[in-house]
Short mmCIF file of C-alpha atoms in Angstrom, two decimals:
data_model
loop_
_atom_site.label_atom_id
_atom_site.label_comp_id
_atom_site.label_asym_id
_atom_site.label_seq_id
_atom_site.Cartn_x
_atom_site.Cartn_y
_atom_site.Cartn_z
CA MET A 1 -18.07 -1.39 7.83
CA THR A 2 -18.38 0.03 11.13
CA SER A 3 -16.21 4.02 11.79
CA LYS A 4 -14.89 1.77 14.14
CA ASN A 5 -12.51 -0.48 11.78
CA ARG A 6 -12.42 2.69 9.34
CA HIS A 7 -10.47 3.76 12.39
CA LEU A 8 -8.47 0.72 12.23
CA ILE A 9 -7.74 0.74 9.23
CA ALA A 10 -6.36 4.45 8.78
CA ALA A 11 -3.73 3.72 12.07
CA ALA A 12 -2.69 0.76 9.64
CA THR A 13 -2.31 2.83 6.80
CA LEU A 14 -1.43 6.04 8.21
CA ALA A 15 2.02 3.82 9.71
CA LEU A 16 2.42 2.43 6.11
CA GLY A 17 1.84 5.71 4.85
CA LEU A 18 4.44 6.86 6.79
CA GLY A 19 7.33 4.00 6.62
CA ILE A 20 6.82 2.79 9.85
CA SER A 21 5.90 -0.91 10.20
CA ALA A 22 5.36 -0.53 14.13
CA VAL A 23 5.91 1.68 16.73
CA ALA A 24 7.32 2.08 19.88
CA ALA A 25 6.06 1.74 23.05
CA PRO A 26 4.65 5.14 24.53
CA SER A 27 7.14 7.03 26.29
CA VAL A 28 7.27 6.48 30.19
CA ASN A 29 6.52 9.19 30.70
CA ALA A 30 2.95 9.25 28.69
CA ALA A 31 -0.46 9.75 30.44
CA GLU A 32 -2.07 6.15 31.04
CA PRO A 33 -4.93 6.72 28.70
CA THR A 34 -8.37 7.08 30.00
CA GLY A 35 -10.54 3.95 31.25
CA LEU A 36 -7.18 1.62 30.83
CA ARG A 37 -7.60 -0.38 33.60
CA ALA A 38 -11.14 1.51 34.63
CA ASN A 39 -12.40 -2.28 34.94
CA SER A 40 -10.24 -4.81 36.07
CA THR A 41 -10.67 -6.44 39.02
CA ARG A 42 -6.97 -8.06 38.93
CA THR A 43 -3.44 -6.43 39.77
CA PHE A 44 -2.21 -5.38 36.33
CA ALA A 45 1.53 -3.20 36.18
CA SER A 46 1.20 1.10 35.46
CA TYR A 47 0.90 1.63 31.78
CA GLN A 48 3.71 3.49 32.18
CA ASP A 49 6.03 0.33 34.02
CA ALA A 50 3.99 -2.09 31.56
CA VAL A 51 6.18 -4.56 29.50
CA PRO A 52 5.35 -7.27 27.51
CA GLY A 53 4.39 -11.03 28.72
CA VAL A 54 2.83 -14.08 28.20
CA ALA A 55 -0.84 -13.18 28.63
CA PRO A 56 -3.48 -14.93 31.58
CA SER A 57 -6.79 -16.51 30.74
CA ASP A 58 -8.76 -13.97 32.76
CA ALA A 59 -7.38 -11.65 31.36
CA ASP A 60 -9.50 -10.52 28.22
CA ALA A 61 -13.09 -9.27 29.85
CA THR A 62 -10.72 -6.01 30.71
CA ALA A 63 -7.93 -6.29 28.23
CA VAL A 64 -7.84 -2.82 26.39
CA TYR A 65 -6.66 -2.78 22.56
CA LEU A 66 -4.14 0.62 21.75
CA ASP A 67 -3.62 1.84 18.58
CA PRO A 68 0.36 2.51 16.88
CA SER A 69 -0.21 6.44 18.83
CA GLY A 70 -0.71 4.58 22.84
CA GLN A 71 -4.80 5.77 22.16
CA VAL A 72 -7.34 3.48 23.21
CA ILE A 73 -9.10 1.51 19.77
CA PRO A 74 -12.70 0.30 21.02
CA ARG A 75 -13.64 -2.91 20.98
CA THR A 76 -17.39 -3.80 18.72
CA ASP A 77 -20.23 -3.14 20.89
CA ALA A 78 -22.62 -6.56 20.97
CA THR A 79 -25.58 -4.76 20.19
CA ASP A 80 -23.75 -2.64 17.55
CA ALA A 81 -22.87 -5.70 15.44
CA THR A 82 -26.91 -7.90 16.50
CA THR A 83 -28.18 -4.27 14.39
CA GLU A 84 -25.67 -4.31 11.60
CA ALA A 85 -25.97 -8.03 11.14
CA ALA A 86 -29.31 -7.70 10.05
CA LEU A 87 -28.15 -5.53 7.31
CA ALA A 88 -25.56 -6.61 5.66
CA CYS A 89 -23.93 -9.50 4.42
CA THR A 90 -21.23 -11.70 6.95
CA PRO A 91 -18.16 -12.34 5.00
CA VAL A 92 -16.50 -15.13 6.74
CA SER A 93 -12.79 -13.79 8.58
CA GLY A 94 -10.01 -16.41 7.75
CA ARG A 95 -6.47 -16.10 9.50
CA ASP A 96 -3.71 -18.24 11.24
CA ASN A 97 -2.62 -18.61 15.01
CA PRO A 98 1.20 -15.59 15.16
CA HIS A 99 3.41 -17.86 14.94
CA ARG A 100 7.95 -17.17 13.88
CA SER A 101 8.52 -16.34 10.77
CA SER A 102 10.11 -19.34 8.45
CA THR A 103 12.72 -16.59 7.31
CA GLY A 104 14.17 -14.96 9.99
CA VAL A 105 13.47 -14.05 13.90
CA ALA A 106 9.80 -12.37 13.41
CA VAL A 107 6.50 -13.18 14.32
CA SER A 108 4.28 -13.24 11.42
CA GLY A 109 0.36 -13.22 11.14
CA HIS A 110 -1.59 -14.45 7.91
CA GLY A 111 -5.20 -12.62 6.07
CA TRP A 112 -8.08 -14.26 4.17
CA TRP A 113 -11.75 -14.19 3.34
CA ASP A 114 -14.15 -15.72 2.18
CA LYS A 115 -17.36 -15.49 0.63
CA GLY A 116 -19.69 -16.02 4.12
CA SER A 117 -23.75 -14.45 2.98
CA CYS A 118 -22.11 -12.47 0.62
CA SER A 119 -22.49 -12.10 -2.85
CA ASN A 120 -19.38 -10.04 -3.57
CA ASN A 121 -16.67 -11.77 -5.20
CA ARG A 122 -13.64 -9.19 -4.08
CA ALA A 123 -13.05 -7.05 -0.81
CA ASN A 124 -10.50 -5.01 1.07
CA VAL A 125 -8.46 -6.79 3.27
CA TYR A 126 -5.97 -6.68 6.35
CA ASN A 127 -4.45 -7.97 9.48
CA CYS A 128 -3.26 -6.64 11.93
CA LEU A 129 -0.47 -7.88 14.93
CA TYR A 130 -1.40 -7.05 18.41
CA GLU A 131 1.47 -8.31 21.88
CA TRP A 132 0.48 -8.00 24.96
CA TYR A 133 1.51 -5.57 27.51
CA THR A 134 0.99 -6.47 31.70
CA ASP A 135 -0.88 -3.32 31.96
CA ASN A 136 -3.70 -6.06 30.49
CA THR A 137 -3.76 -3.60 26.92
CA TRP A 138 -3.15 -5.42 23.38
CA ARG A 139 -0.37 -2.93 21.40
CA GLN A 140 -0.41 -2.93 17.66
CA LYS A 141 3.15 -3.36 16.41
CA THR A 142 2.63 -3.35 12.92
CA CYS A 143 -0.11 -4.26 10.15
CA SER A 144 -0.19 -5.52 6.60
CA PRO A 145 -1.38 -3.04 3.52
CA VAL A 146 -4.92 -3.37 2.66
CA LYS A 147 -5.42 -6.07 -0.12
CA GLU A 148 -8.11 -6.12 -2.63
CA LEU A 149 -8.31 -10.74 -2.42
CA ALA A 150 -10.56 -12.64 -3.78
CA PRO A 151 -11.84 -14.91 -1.67
CA GLY A 152 -10.30 -18.62 -0.60
CA GLY A 153 -6.90 -17.63 0.57
CA GLY A 154 -3.90 -19.20 -0.37
CA SER A 155 -0.48 -18.22 -0.09
CA SER A 156 -0.48 -15.64 -3.49
CA ASN A 157 -4.14 -14.58 -2.09
CA ARG A 158 -3.35 -13.65 1.68
CA THR A 159 -1.91 -10.50 3.52
CA THR A 160 0.61 -10.31 5.85
CA ALA A 161 1.82 -9.30 8.92
CA ARG A 162 5.25 -9.51 9.99
CA ARG A 163 8.09 -8.34 12.38
CA ASP A 164 10.64 -8.96 13.78
CA CYS A 165 11.33 -9.58 17.19
CA ASP A 166 13.68 -8.18 20.16
CA ASN A 167 14.12 -11.27 21.49
CA THR A 168 12.79 -14.61 22.14
CA VAL A 169 11.39 -15.07 24.87
CA TYR A 170 8.26 -16.55 24.53
CA THR A 171 4.85 -13.69 25.31
CA SER A 172 1.24 -14.14 23.69
CA TRP A 173 0.50 -11.88 20.33
CA ARG A 174 -2.89 -11.85 18.42
CA ASN A 175 -3.41 -11.64 14.74
CA HIS A 176 -6.64 -9.65 13.92
CA MET A 177 -8.16 -9.43 10.58
CA ASP A 178 -10.78 -7.52 8.81
CA VAL A 179 -12.52 -7.24 5.98
CA ASP A 180 -15.06 -5.10 4.09
CA VAL A 181 -16.12 -6.64 1.29
CA ILE A 182 -16.28 -3.96 -2.36
CA GLY A 183 -19.38 -2.95 -2.71
CA GLU A 184 -21.70 -4.97 -0.90
CA ALA A 185 -22.76 -4.19 2.51
CA ASP A 186 -21.07 -6.69 5.65
CA THR A 187 -20.31 -6.83 9.66
CA ALA A 188 -17.93 -5.53 11.90
CA GLU A 189 -17.01 -8.33 12.80
CA TRP A 190 -13.10 -8.63 14.51
CA PRO A 191 -11.54 -11.71 14.73
CA TYR A 192 -8.28 -12.74 16.13
CA ASN A 193 -6.69 -15.77 16.58
CA GLN A 194 -3.73 -15.95 20.49
CA ALA A 195 -1.18 -17.98 20.63
CA ASN A 196 1.83 -17.42 22.61
CA VAL A 197 5.69 -17.31 20.80
CA TYR A 198 8.87 -17.49 21.08
CA CYS A 199 9.07 -13.43 20.19
CA ARG A 200 8.95 -10.07 22.17
CA ILE A 201 9.40 -6.71 20.65
CA ASN A 202 10.61 -4.15 23.99
#
């Protein structure tokens, strides 16, 4: 696991440890994170004026991830991933599309894993839900607890991230997944599934 993924787990664990199931969008008086829109050729809203919405199909190349405190989460560098792949096993990171929960008006996502090229049969697994904002940021709204799981998935062998909706306006969500195989070096993929859901958190 790289330091980038440790940062993500730390952010998720901190939020859960403080009893925070989700963090509201940063204050409108907050300064825009450095480099937020520096590489974009499309006109997006300012950080202060951004609201949740439906992500345009061409936004991903310049999209930025923000943690619960509004700080930029570095995306995994392709060179780092290539270097690690030669030295580590690659687990399969299972995840579903973000979706409306079957219990209540909430957005939900699940995570699980399979061994892939790894040998060990236990891993620390968690998943996080991100909502798209019109400044082209994906903002972390909630994460599952980190769970030690056997491979294979199933309703009793997965993680669950869930957050109640403020309303049912159509909005883009991503469900990102992280797997850390116990006792074995593994690559740092941070894959996601994206879907538009009738759930918005303002």
